[in-house]
Amino acid sequence: MGQVVIASRLSDGLVVFLRDKADPSGGAGNGRADWVLQLADAEVADDDSRAAELLALGEADGAAIQSVVDIYLIEVEEETGQLRPTKAREAIRCFGPTVRPDLGKLALAERALAAGN
Amino acid sequence: MALLEKRDSGAVLIVDRYSKVEEDAATPESGDVLVSLERLEAERESLLARADSVGVWLRSDQSPSGLADDLGKIELVALDFPVFSDGRAYSSARLLRERYGYRGELRAVGDVLAEQLGFMLRSGFDTFEMASPNALEEFATIPKEVRVVYQPTGDGLATATELRLGT
Amino acid sequence: MYHYDEYDHALVKDRVAQFRRQVERRLSGDLTEEQFRPLRLMNGLYLQLHAYMLRVAIPYGTLDSRQLRKLAYIARRYDKGYGHFTTRQNLQYNWPKLEETPDILAELAEVEMHAIQTSGNCIRNTTSDQYAGAAADEIEDPRIWCEIVRQWSTLHPEFSFLPRKFKVAITGSENDRAAVRVHDIGLIMKHGDGEGAGEAGEVGFEVIVGGGLGRTPFLGKTIRPFLAKEDLLSYLEAILRTYNMLGRRDNKYKARIKVTLHETGAEEFARLVEEEWAEIKESSLKLPKPEMDRIAAHFVPPEFRALESRATAEEERAAGDPAFASWVRNNIVEHKASGYAIANISLKPVGLPPGDATSEQMDLVADLADEYSFGEIRVTHTQNLVLPHVERSRLPELYDRLLAAGLATANVGLLSDIICCPGLDYCTLASARSIPISTQISERFADQGRLDLVGQMQIKISGCINACGHHHVGHIGILGVDRKGEEHYQIQLGGSASEDASLGKILGRGFSADQVVDVVEQLVDVYVELREGDERFIDTYRRVGQAPFKEKVYGTA
Ligand code: SF4
């Protein structure tokens, strides 16, 4: 069980996740926010204090750069090697509308893979 | 906080000559005062008999109907927008202007945002207490962004229907 | 249909330019999200679970082919190739970019469309009977009045910050296809009785106030049995002013006019409105005859040909093709002109999201409208499309064209013609998914024979208590709830949105997602077993009550 910072990108509204650019392994939390499109690329906080640091980092970035909005923490767990949010709502946010699997983030990731990048 | 008064082209900054009398303070002997509706009701005789100007401040849940008879002696009505989304003061403003024939200063106070100025002007407000540091600039452009109006109000602007029919 | 004049064009254009500037200020960081949110909402732009969502108004559900082609184009160029028709005669795009929204609005303005007031606590898109101007049972075309209300309500200086959103619906027929009793204001066109309620023969409105669904559903109450046409706007202004001053602002769940009416009492509320109206009745809100005539002139019916009422081509095809016969029986409605028909196009194919249409489908329907229906299309609150004026003899051709595009599902008004909100697949307020429930039901009841056997039936699904899927007024209503992070569903029976409007009653404890379809099937089985004659589901339910249904589903009454 861990936590991830989730947000919406201002320019197009897409769901993004936080990665601490300066210090991906945890620690001081004075890093730089890097917003990524795939949950798999997000930083997972193992405990509440790291989660709070990440949230603070995301919020500070949101306030300063204004490139993301609606920033909050979600709970995730690992299931057969894949990260999954524990709540249905957040899982749908992370992977896209269940009724249009062709449009969601997994499809996006698959297309990116197929294109070889 | 800046106080703006509308002009034919945009607005000018003006000085607020009224002092607002807080709830627990005594009404000063002289000078222009802005009082609550409660105080106006409690001290009606003496307030309306003053040589200096009297203004009354209405919360958004207070109807202006009780003021109708005294409007000749009141020089300022300030209507409060506790948050921009509380739109009761638009109705109060129109009633004051269009029903009770109030001609004095009608001031918008509280959460007064540039994007709402157009609606406020159409409802009859003529002064505006604004927090924005760019209030003057905003006033010069934003209310004119949409030029066509469909609804007749007391502001006398010709509506689309009137323009169509040439009336 | 109505066409903008220079003033209408100028307003919408100005509005697009204004929003363009607001978006620029937001993207440059000049406006914060808190400051920007109300501005974008006033232009119909939401931020949903996956992306922004733009809600485009389709005023009173009327489109021409040029507009529908534009909607298709926008979906293709700026979105992911589809749009969603909602329960309020709007179209939603699910993936627009903020940066491109001003361009989308500019494209819409070119074809006399906009997204103004499709969100926010203001007067929303006025909805109407989808068969307006074509229905055989119509007193008068209600869209004339919808257009008058549209203009009056657009950027209304006094009513843009109401306690809560405000929805008006107008029907021109006694058979209410616009669900007027579940709107904040419902107007029914009717004849005066010559005994106080209007001159005999004069056409006016019955005014109903305070209906609504959501957390606390109410059916509206008549506060004026007859209102003359010229007084429409002054009366609406009196209602809105009374509500603006009186409506609760301390609790958003108690802020709709239905609660104001309930707490004030319908009679007292009516008295306040009449008192206010007396003051403004003779003001410049009184509609000038030339303006009423000008707008009415836009709605003169197309020139129908003089045709035999029966068409051999149609009858011959129906005799040899049961699928076509089903389509005619279910999707075709009587037209007021002899030899013409109203053709419904179902957007509820088996297994796909209700109300969604691809760009290709929209383009095709636009072409078909040009070829078969004087270029006119309607959008229904049941999330289907309509070609309002089709010659009966050409129905077989039309059917073939639709069939080839997957648009000939013959289920209008039947069990699988489900009204369904976007739910947790898209909507940020949702408690549970609604679309998968609806697709499962349509798959279970995919067999046309079975659908026809079950007959007229309304299933309505909402993904949360906001009730955008109108579950309170479904014969079977399904409501998604969140039970400790899990999707769960409550079932209600006995609702109706038609002229016999009623609110459904909860059946009992709820179900998990994988139980719902079985339960629906059980309910249908009970009905089929108990029905007498040609009773619809709702008729049987009203006759026998809830007990037999409960017993079947829970094993006890
Ligand atoms: S009913 Fe709820 S879930 Fe469905 S669209 Fe409305 S707000 Fe969203």
CSV table of N, CA, C and O and ligand atoms in Angstrom, one decimal, chain C residues 48 55 420-424 427-432 434 461-471 479, ligand 1:
chain,number,residue,atom,x,y,z
C,48,GLN,N,-13.7,17.2,-15.7
C,48,GLN,CA,-14.2,15.9,-15.3
C,48,GLN,C,-13.1,14.9,-14.9
C,48,GLN,O,-12.0,15.3,-14.7
C,55,ARG,N,-20.1,21.3,-22.6
C,55,ARG,CA,-21.5,21.0,-22.9
C,55,ARG,C,-22.1,22.1,-23.8
C,55,ARG,O,-22.1,23.3,-23.5
C,420,CYS,N,-29.6,7.2,-19.6
C,420,CYS,CA,-28.4,6.9,-18.7
C,420,CYS,C,-27.5,8.0,-18.7
C,420,CYS,O,-27.1,8.6,-19.7
C,421,CYS,N,-27.0,8.4,-17.5
C,421,CYS,CA,-26.1,9.5,-17.4
C,421,CYS,C,-24.7,9.0,-17.6
C,421,CYS,O,-24.5,7.8,-17.6
C,422,PRO,N,-23.6,9.8,-17.7
C,422,PRO,CA,-22.3,9.3,-18.0
C,422,PRO,C,-21.7,8.5,-16.8
C,422,PRO,O,-20.9,7.6,-17.0
C,423,GLY,N,-22.2,8.8,-15.6
C,423,GLY,CA,-21.7,8.1,-14.4
C,423,GLY,C,-20.2,8.1,-14.2
C,423,GLY,O,-19.5,9.0,-14.7
C,424,LEU,N,-19.8,7.2,-13.4
C,424,LEU,CA,-18.4,7.2,-12.9
C,424,LEU,C,-17.4,6.9,-14.1
C,424,LEU,O,-16.2,7.0,-13.9
C,427,CYS,N,-17.9,11.2,-15.0
C,427,CYS,CA,-18.4,12.3,-14.2
C,427,CYS,C,-17.7,12.4,-12.9
C,427,CYS,O,-17.7,11.4,-12.1
C,428,THR,N,-17.2,13.5,-12.5
C,428,THR,CA,-16.5,13.7,-11.3
C,428,THR,C,-17.4,13.6,-10.0
C,428,THR,O,-16.9,13.4,-8.9
C,429,LEU,N,-18.7,13.8,-10.2
C,429,LEU,CA,-19.6,13.7,-9.0
C,429,LEU,C,-20.1,12.3,-8.8
C,429,LEU,O,-20.8,12.1,-7.8
C,430,ALA,N,-19.8,11.4,-9.7
C,430,ALA,CA,-20.5,10.1,-9.7
C,430,ALA,C,-20.1,9.3,-8.4
C,430,ALA,O,-19.0,9.4,-7.9
C,431,SER,N,-21.1,8.4,-8.0
C,431,SER,CA,-20.8,7.4,-7.0
C,431,SER,C,-20.5,6.1,-7.6
C,431,SER,O,-19.9,5.2,-7.0
C,432,ALA,N,-21.1,5.8,-8.8
C,432,ALA,CA,-20.9,4.5,-9.4
C,432,ALA,C,-21.1,4.6,-10.9
C,432,ALA,O,-21.6,5.7,-11.4
C,434,SER,N,-22.7,4.0,-14.5
C,434,SER,CA,-24.1,3.8,-15.0
C,434,SER,C,-24.1,3.1,-16.4
C,434,SER,O,-24.9,2.3,-16.7
C,461,ILE,N,-31.2,5.4,-15.5
C,461,ILE,CA,-30.1,5.1,-14.6
C,461,ILE,C,-29.3,6.4,-14.4
C,461,ILE,O,-28.8,7.1,-15.3
C,462,SER,N,-29.0,6.7,-13.1
C,462,SER,CA,-28.2,7.8,-12.7
C,462,SER,C,-27.0,7.2,-11.9
C,462,SER,O,-27.2,6.3,-11.1
C,463,GLY,N,-25.9,7.9,-12.1
C,463,GLY,CA,-24.7,7.4,-11.4
C,463,GLY,C,-24.5,8.1,-10.0
C,463,GLY,O,-23.5,7.8,-9.3
C,464,CYS,N,-25.4,9.0,-9.7
C,464,CYS,CA,-25.4,9.5,-8.3
C,464,CYS,C,-26.7,10.2,-8.1
C,464,CYS,O,-27.5,10.4,-9.0
C,465,ILE,N,-26.9,10.7,-6.9
C,465,ILE,CA,-28.1,11.3,-6.4
C,465,ILE,C,-28.5,12.6,-7.2
C,465,ILE,O,-29.7,13.0,-7.1
C,466,ASN,N,-27.6,13.1,-8.0
C,466,ASN,CA,-28.0,14.3,-8.8
C,466,ASN,C,-29.0,14.0,-9.8
C,466,ASN,O,-29.6,14.9,-10.4
C,467,ALA,N,-29.2,12.7,-10.1
C,467,ALA,CA,-30.3,12.2,-11.0
C,467,ALA,C,-30.3,12.8,-12.4
C,467,ALA,O,-31.4,13.0,-12.9
C,468,CYS,N,-29.2,13.0,-13.0
C,468,CYS,CA,-29.2,13.4,-14.4
C,468,CYS,C,-29.8,12.3,-15.3
C,468,CYS,O,-30.2,12.6,-16.4
C,469,GLY,N,-29.8,11.1,-14.8
C,469,GLY,CA,-30.4,10.0,-15.6
C,469,GLY,C,-31.9,9.8,-15.2
C,469,GLY,O,-32.5,8.8,-15.7
C,470,HIS,N,-32.4,10.8,-14.5
C,470,HIS,CA,-33.9,10.8,-14.2
C,470,HIS,C,-34.4,9.5,-13.6
C,470,HIS,O,-35.5,9.1,-13.9
C,471,HIS,N,-33.6,8.8,-12.7
C,471,HIS,CA,-34.1,7.5,-12.2
C,471,HIS,C,-35.4,7.6,-11.5
C,471,HIS,O,-36.1,6.6,-11.4
C,479,LEU,N,-30.2,3.7,-9.4
C,479,LEU,CA,-29.4,4.7,-8.8
C,479,LEU,C,-28.1,4.1,-8.3
C,479,LEU,O,-28.1,3.2,-7.5
D,1,SF4,S1,-26.3,11.8,-12.1
D,1,SF4,FE1,-24.4,12.1,-11.0
D,1,SF4,S2,-23.0,10.7,-12.0
D,1,SF4,FE2,-24.7,11.0,-13.4
D,1,SF4,S3,-24.0,12.7,-14.7
D,1,SF4,FE3,-25.3,13.5,-13.0
D,1,SF4,S4,-23.8,14.2,-11.5
D,1,SF4,FE4,-22.7,12.8,-12.9
